[in-house]
CSV table of C-alpha atoms in Angstrom, one decimal:
chain,number,residue,atom,x,y,z
Q,241,MET,CA,0.0,0.0,0.0
Q,242,SER,CA,1.4,3.4,-0.9
Q,243,GLY,CA,1.7,6.2,1.5
Q,244,CYS,CA,-1.2,8.0,-0.2
Q,245,ASP,CA,-3.4,4.9,0.1
Q,246,ARG,CA,-2.5,4.6,3.8
Q,247,ILE,CA,-3.6,8.1,4.4
Q,248,LYS,CA,-6.8,7.7,2.5
Q,249,LYS,CA,-7.6,4.6,4.5
Q,250,ALA,CA,-6.9,6.4,7.7
Q,251,ALA,CA,-9.1,9.3,6.6
Q,252,SER,CA,-11.9,6.9,6.0
Q,253,LEU,CA,-11.6,5.6,9.5
Q,254,ALA,CA,-11.1,9.0,11.1
Q,255,GLN,CA,-13.6,10.6,13.5
Q,256,ALA,CA,-14.5,14.2,14.2
Q,257,GLY,CA,-12.6,15.5,17.2
Q,258,GLU,CA,-12.3,18.6,19.3
Q,259,GLY,CA,-11.1,21.7,17.6
Q,260,GLY,CA,-12.3,20.5,14.2
Q,261,HIS,CA,-9.5,17.9,14.0
Q,262,GLN,CA,-10.0,14.6,12.3
Q,263,VAL,CA,-8.7,12.0,14.7
Q,264,VAL,CA,-7.6,8.4,14.1
Q,265,PRO,CA,-8.1,5.9,17.0
Q,266,LEU,CA,-5.2,3.7,18.1
Q,267,GLU,CA,-6.9,0.5,16.8
Q,268,ALA,CA,-7.1,2.0,13.3
Q,269,VAL,CA,-3.5,3.1,13.4
Q,270,ARG,CA,-2.4,-0.4,14.3
Q,271,GLU,CA,-4.7,-2.0,11.7
Q,272,ILE,CA,-3.0,0.1,8.9
Q,273,ALA,CA,0.6,0.4,10.1
Q,274,LEU,CA,1.5,-3.1,11.3
Q,275,PRO,CA,0.7,-5.1,8.1
Q,276,GLU,CA,2.7,-2.5,6.1
Q,277,GLY,CA,5.8,-3.1,8.2
Q,278,LEU,CA,5.6,0.3,9.8
Q,279,THR,CA,5.9,1.0,13.5
Q,280,VAL,CA,3.0,2.8,15.1
Q,281,ARG,CA,5.4,5.6,15.8
Q,282,GLU,CA,6.3,6.0,12.1
Q,283,PHE,CA,2.7,5.9,11.0
Q,284,GLU,CA,1.6,8.4,13.7
Q,285,ALA,CA,4.1,10.9,12.4
Q,286,GLU,CA,2.9,10.3,8.9
Q,287,LEU,CA,-0.7,11.0,9.9
Q,288,LEU,CA,0.3,14.2,11.6
Q,289,GLN,CA,2.2,15.3,8.5
Q,290,ASN,CA,-1.1,14.8,6.6
Q,291,ASN,CA,-3.4,16.8,9.0
Q,292,LEU,CA,-4.8,13.7,10.8
Q,293,VAL,CA,-4.4,13.4,14.5
Q,294,PRO,CA,-3.7,10.1,16.4
Q,295,LEU,CA,-6.5,10.3,19.0
Q,296,ARG,CA,-4.1,9.7,21.9
Q,297,TYR,CA,-2.4,13.1,21.1
Q,298,LEU,CA,-5.6,15.2,20.6
Q,299,ARG,CA,-5.2,17.2,23.8
Q,300,ASN,CA,-1.6,18.0,22.9
Q,301,ILE,CA,-2.3,19.6,19.5
Q,302,GLY,CA,-3.8,22.9,20.7
Q,303,THR,CA,-0.5,23.6,22.6
Q,304,LEU,CA,2.1,21.9,20.5
Q,305,GLY,CA,0.6,21.9,17.0
Q,306,MET,CA,0.6,19.2,14.4
Q,307,ASP,CA,4.2,19.9,13.4
Q,308,GLY,CA,5.3,20.0,17.0
Q,309,GLN,CA,3.7,16.7,17.8
Q,310,ALA,CA,5.3,15.1,14.8
Q,311,LYS,CA,8.7,16.4,15.8
Q,312,LEU,CA,8.3,14.8,19.2
Q,313,LEU,CA,7.5,11.4,17.7
Q,314,LEU,CA,10.7,11.7,15.6
Q,315,SER,CA,12.9,12.7,18.5
Q,316,SER,CA,15.1,10.6,20.7
Q,317,ALA,CA,15.8,11.4,24.3
Q,318,ALA,CA,18.0,9.9,27.0
Q,319,VAL,CA,17.0,10.0,30.7
Q,320,VAL,CA,19.9,9.4,33.0
Q,321,GLY,CA,18.6,8.4,36.4
Q,322,CYS,CA,15.2,6.7,36.6
Q,323,GLY,CA,14.3,7.4,40.2
Q,324,GLY,CA,12.8,10.5,41.8
Q,325,LEU,CA,13.1,13.0,38.9
Q,326,GLY,CA,13.6,10.5,36.2
Q,327,GLY,CA,10.4,8.5,36.9
Q,328,TRP,CA,8.2,11.5,36.5
Q,329,ILE,CA,10.2,12.7,33.4
Q,330,ILE,CA,9.8,9.3,31.8
Q,331,GLU,CA,6.0,9.2,32.5
Q,332,LEU,CA,5.6,12.6,30.9
Q,333,LEU,CA,7.8,11.9,27.9
Q,334,ALA,CA,5.9,8.7,27.1
Q,335,ARG,CA,2.5,10.4,27.3
Q,336,LEU,CA,3.7,13.3,25.1
Q,337,GLY,CA,4.9,10.8,22.5
Q,338,VAL,CA,8.7,11.5,22.4
Q,339,GLY,CA,9.5,8.7,20.0
Q,340,ARG,CA,12.5,6.9,21.4
Q,341,LEU,CA,13.6,6.9,25.1
Q,342,THR,CA,17.0,5.6,26.3
Q,343,LEU,CA,16.7,4.9,30.0
Q,344,ILE,CA,19.8,4.6,32.1
Q,345,ASP,CA,20.1,3.5,35.7
Q,346,GLY,CA,21.9,0.7,37.4
Q,347,ASP,CA,20.1,1.1,40.7
Q,348,VAL,CA,17.1,-0.9,42.1
Q,349,PHE,CA,14.1,0.3,44.0
Q,350,SER,CA,14.2,0.3,47.8
Q,351,GLU,CA,11.5,1.0,50.4
Q,352,SER,CA,12.7,4.6,50.9
Q,353,ASN,CA,11.9,5.4,47.3
Q,354,LEU,CA,8.1,4.8,47.8
Q,355,ASN,CA,7.4,8.3,49.0
Q,356,ARG,CA,8.4,10.1,45.8
Q,357,GLN,CA,9.4,7.9,42.9
Q,358,ALA,CA,6.6,7.5,40.3
Q,359,LEU,CA,7.8,4.1,39.2
Q,360,CYS,CA,8.4,2.6,42.6
Q,361,THR,CA,5.7,0.3,44.0
Q,362,GLU,CA,5.6,-2.2,46.8
Q,363,ALA,CA,5.4,-4.9,44.2
Q,364,ASN,CA,8.7,-3.9,42.4
Q,365,LEU,CA,11.0,-3.3,45.3
Q,366,GLY,CA,14.4,-4.8,44.3
Q,367,ARG,CA,13.7,-4.4,40.6
Q,368,ASN,CA,16.1,-2.4,38.4
Q,369,LYS,CA,14.8,1.1,37.8
Q,370,ALA,CA,15.6,1.4,34.1
Q,371,GLU,CA,13.9,-1.9,33.3
Q,372,ALA,CA,10.8,-0.9,35.3
Q,373,ALA,CA,10.8,2.4,33.5
Q,374,ALA,CA,10.8,0.7,30.1
Q,375,ALA,CA,7.9,-1.5,31.1
Q,376,ARG,CA,5.9,1.5,32.3
Q,377,VAL,CA,6.5,3.3,29.0
Q,378,ARG,CA,5.2,0.3,27.1
Q,379,GLU,CA,2.1,0.3,29.2
Q,380,ILE,CA,1.4,4.0,28.5
Q,381,ASN,CA,2.4,4.4,24.9
Q,382,GLY,CA,3.3,1.4,22.7
Q,383,ALA,CA,4.4,3.7,19.9
Q,384,VAL,CA,7.3,4.9,22.0
Q,385,GLU,CA,10.5,2.8,21.8
Q,386,ALA,CA,11.9,2.3,25.3
Q,387,ILE,CA,15.4,1.0,25.6
Q,388,PRO,CA,16.6,0.3,29.1
Q,389,TYR,CA,20.3,0.2,30.2
Q,390,PRO,CA,20.4,-1.2,33.7
Q,391,VAL,CA,23.9,0.2,34.3
Q,392,MET,CA,25.4,3.2,36.1
Q,393,MET,CA,26.9,5.8,33.7
Q,394,THR,CA,30.7,5.9,34.1
Q,395,LYS,CA,33.5,7.6,32.2
Q,396,ALA,CA,34.1,4.3,30.3
Q,397,ASN,CA,30.5,4.0,29.0
Q,398,ALA,CA,29.1,7.5,29.0
Q,399,GLU,CA,29.8,8.3,25.3
Q,400,THR,CA,28.5,4.9,24.1
Q,401,LEU,CA,25.2,5.3,26.1
Q,402,LEU,CA,24.5,8.8,24.9
Q,403,GLU,CA,25.8,8.7,21.4
Q,404,LYS,CA,24.2,5.6,20.0
Q,405,ASN,CA,21.8,2.8,20.7
Q,406,GLU,CA,21.1,-0.4,18.8
Q,407,LYS,CA,19.8,1.7,15.8
Q,408,SER,CA,22.7,4.1,15.9
Q,409,GLU,CA,20.6,7.1,16.5
Q,410,LYS,CA,22.1,10.1,18.3
Q,411,LYS,CA,20.0,11.5,21.0
Q,412,SER,CA,18.1,14.8,20.4
Q,413,ILE,CA,18.3,15.7,24.1
Q,414,VAL,CA,19.4,14.3,27.4
Q,415,PHE,CA,17.7,14.8,30.8
Q,416,ASP,CA,19.8,15.0,33.9
Q,417,ALA,CA,17.9,13.1,36.7
Q,418,LEU,CA,20.9,12.2,38.8
Q,419,ASP,CA,21.4,12.5,42.5
Q,420,ASN,CA,25.1,13.3,42.9
Q,421,LEU,CA,27.5,15.9,41.6
Q,422,PRO,CA,30.3,13.7,40.1
Q,423,SER,CA,27.8,11.8,37.9
Q,424,ARG,CA,26.1,15.1,36.9
Q,425,LEU,CA,29.4,16.7,36.0
Q,426,LEU,CA,30.3,13.6,33.9
Q,427,LEU,CA,26.9,13.8,32.1
Q,428,LEU,CA,27.3,17.5,31.4
Q,429,GLU,CA,30.9,17.1,30.0
Q,430,THR,CA,29.9,14.1,27.9
Q,431,SER,CA,26.7,15.7,26.5
Q,432,GLN,CA,28.7,18.9,25.6
Q,433,ALA,CA,31.4,16.8,23.9
Q,434,LEU,CA,28.8,15.1,21.8
Q,435,GLY,CA,26.8,18.2,21.1
Q,436,ILE,CA,23.6,16.9,22.8
Q,437,PRO,CA,21.6,19.5,24.6
Q,438,MET,CA,21.1,18.7,28.3
Q,439,ILE,CA,18.2,19.7,30.6
Q,440,HIS,CA,19.5,19.8,34.2
Q,441,GLY,CA,17.3,19.2,37.3
Q,442,ALA,CA,18.0,18.8,41.0
Q,443,ILE,CA,15.8,18.5,44.1
Q,444,ALA,CA,15.9,18.8,47.9
Q,445,GLY,CA,13.1,19.5,50.4
Q,446,TRP,CA,10.8,22.2,49.2
Q,447,TRP,CA,13.2,23.2,46.4
Q,448,GLY,CA,14.1,22.3,42.9
Q,449,GLN,CA,16.3,23.8,40.2
Q,450,VAL,CA,16.1,23.4,36.4
Q,451,ALA,CA,18.3,24.7,33.6
Q,452,ASP,CA,18.9,24.3,29.9
Q,453,VAL,CA,22.6,23.8,30.0
Q,454,GLY,CA,24.3,25.6,27.2
Q,455,ASP,CA,27.6,26.7,28.6
Q,456,GLY,CA,30.1,25.8,31.3
Q,457,ALA,CA,28.7,27.9,34.1
Q,458,LEU,CA,27.1,25.0,36.0
Q,459,ALA,CA,30.2,22.9,35.6
Q,460,SER,CA,32.2,25.5,37.4
Q,461,LEU,CA,29.7,25.5,40.3
Q,462,TRP,CA,29.7,21.7,40.6
Q,463,ARG,CA,33.4,21.1,40.6
Q,464,ASN,CA,35.0,20.3,44.0
Q,465,LYS,CA,31.7,20.6,45.9
Q,466,GLY,CA,31.5,17.0,47.2
Q,467,GLU,CA,29.1,14.3,46.1
Q,468,LYS,CA,25.7,15.0,47.6
Q,469,GLY,CA,23.9,18.3,48.5
Q,470,VAL,CA,21.4,19.4,51.1
Q,471,GLU,CA,18.9,16.6,50.2
Q,472,THR,CA,20.8,14.3,52.6
Q,473,ILE,CA,19.6,16.6,55.4
Q,474,VAL,CA,16.1,17.8,54.4
Q,475,GLY,CA,15.0,14.8,52.4
Q,476,THR,CA,12.7,15.0,49.4
Q,477,PRO,CA,8.9,14.8,49.6
Q,478,GLY,CA,6.9,13.6,46.6
Q,479,PHE,CA,5.7,17.0,45.3
Q,480,THR,CA,9.1,18.4,44.7
Q,481,PRO,CA,10.3,15.8,42.1
Q,482,SER,CA,7.0,15.8,40.3
Q,483,TYR,CA,7.0,19.6,39.9
Q,484,THR,CA,10.6,19.9,39.0
Q,485,ALA,CA,10.4,17.1,36.5
Q,486,SER,CA,7.4,18.9,34.8
Q,487,MET,CA,9.6,22.0,34.5
Q,488,GLN,CA,12.4,20.0,32.9
Q,489,VAL,CA,10.1,18.3,30.4
Q,490,ALA,CA,8.5,21.6,29.5
Q,491,LEU,CA,11.9,23.1,28.7
Q,492,GLY,CA,12.9,20.0,26.8
Q,493,VAL,CA,9.7,20.0,24.7
Q,494,ARG,CA,10.2,23.6,23.9
Q,495,MET,CA,13.7,22.7,22.6
Q,496,LEU,CA,12.5,19.7,20.6
Q,497,ILE,CA,9.8,21.5,18.8
Q,498,GLY,CA,11.9,24.5,18.0
Q,499,LYS,CA,10.7,27.1,20.6
Q,500,LYS,CA,13.2,29.3,22.4
Q,501,THR,CA,14.1,28.2,25.9
Q,502,PRO,CA,14.9,30.6,28.8
Q,503,THR,CA,18.5,31.0,29.7
Q,504,GLY,CA,19.8,30.8,33.3
Q,505,LEU,CA,18.7,28.6,36.1
Q,506,LEU,CA,15.1,28.4,37.3
Q,507,TRP,CA,14.9,28.1,41.1
Q,508,LEU,CA,11.7,26.5,42.4
Q,509,ASP,CA,10.5,27.2,45.9
Q,510,LEU,CA,7.3,25.3,46.7
Q,511,GLU,CA,7.3,26.5,50.3
Q,512,GLY,CA,7.0,30.1,49.2
Q,513,PRO,CA,5.7,29.4,46.6
Q,514,ALA,CA,8.0,31.2,44.2
Q,515,LEU,CA,9.8,30.8,40.9
Q,516,GLU,CA,13.0,32.8,40.3
Q,517,LYS,CA,15.3,32.9,37.3
Q,518,ILE,CA,19.0,33.2,38.2
Q,519,SER,CA,21.5,34.3,35.7
Q,520,LEU,CA,24.6,32.0,35.4
């Protein structure tokens, strides 16, 4: 079946949706794509490029637009750290339809994670976080390719993990969801060396910080500052990572769809509450 014929068939199965859009249900997407040897992801992007909306993304379109949603489907992101910040980031990226997710974490869930980590449940205590994250992505959005790497990022493997996966696709963006400064500095230096934009996030107590890292200012702040920050004293309640992760994803999506991202560091104070931009 030609691309034109696929679109015609999809249009014949489309329904009227909000905002005057013609929407194609998931069952119809699968019915057309899979016998053609296309992935659901590929066909969803094809539909959007022909003014048809996969129904799952209908509530994204008014904000992101058809072109923006197609760009997300064709993007590839890495999330380094699949715990407090990473779990919420992964949940949002899957629902948004960011097409390929590389999920990196060698740690396993422990009981102390239950208060704040979206992917941690009583049933999966002891399970690797990256593998649990990939399973969650597949539950939410089967069009998204989720590739788990149940390893810690080190100097020896960092470039390999970020630069390529099995399909040799360079990442469009990387999300920092780490919990210690040496690993964060390694991620920053590796992403800069590879030319991959990085969205930084960190959390503690009532506070979070987020930045689109485009220069070396954060690196200079992190060097020689020990391993952990104030979170070892004040802890991290569940509302802080969920809010901070949402800000990281919002910045990342702006970048992926071609919108300008704010410079500097965003300081989030949920006790205030307040949001402040700090020039680096």
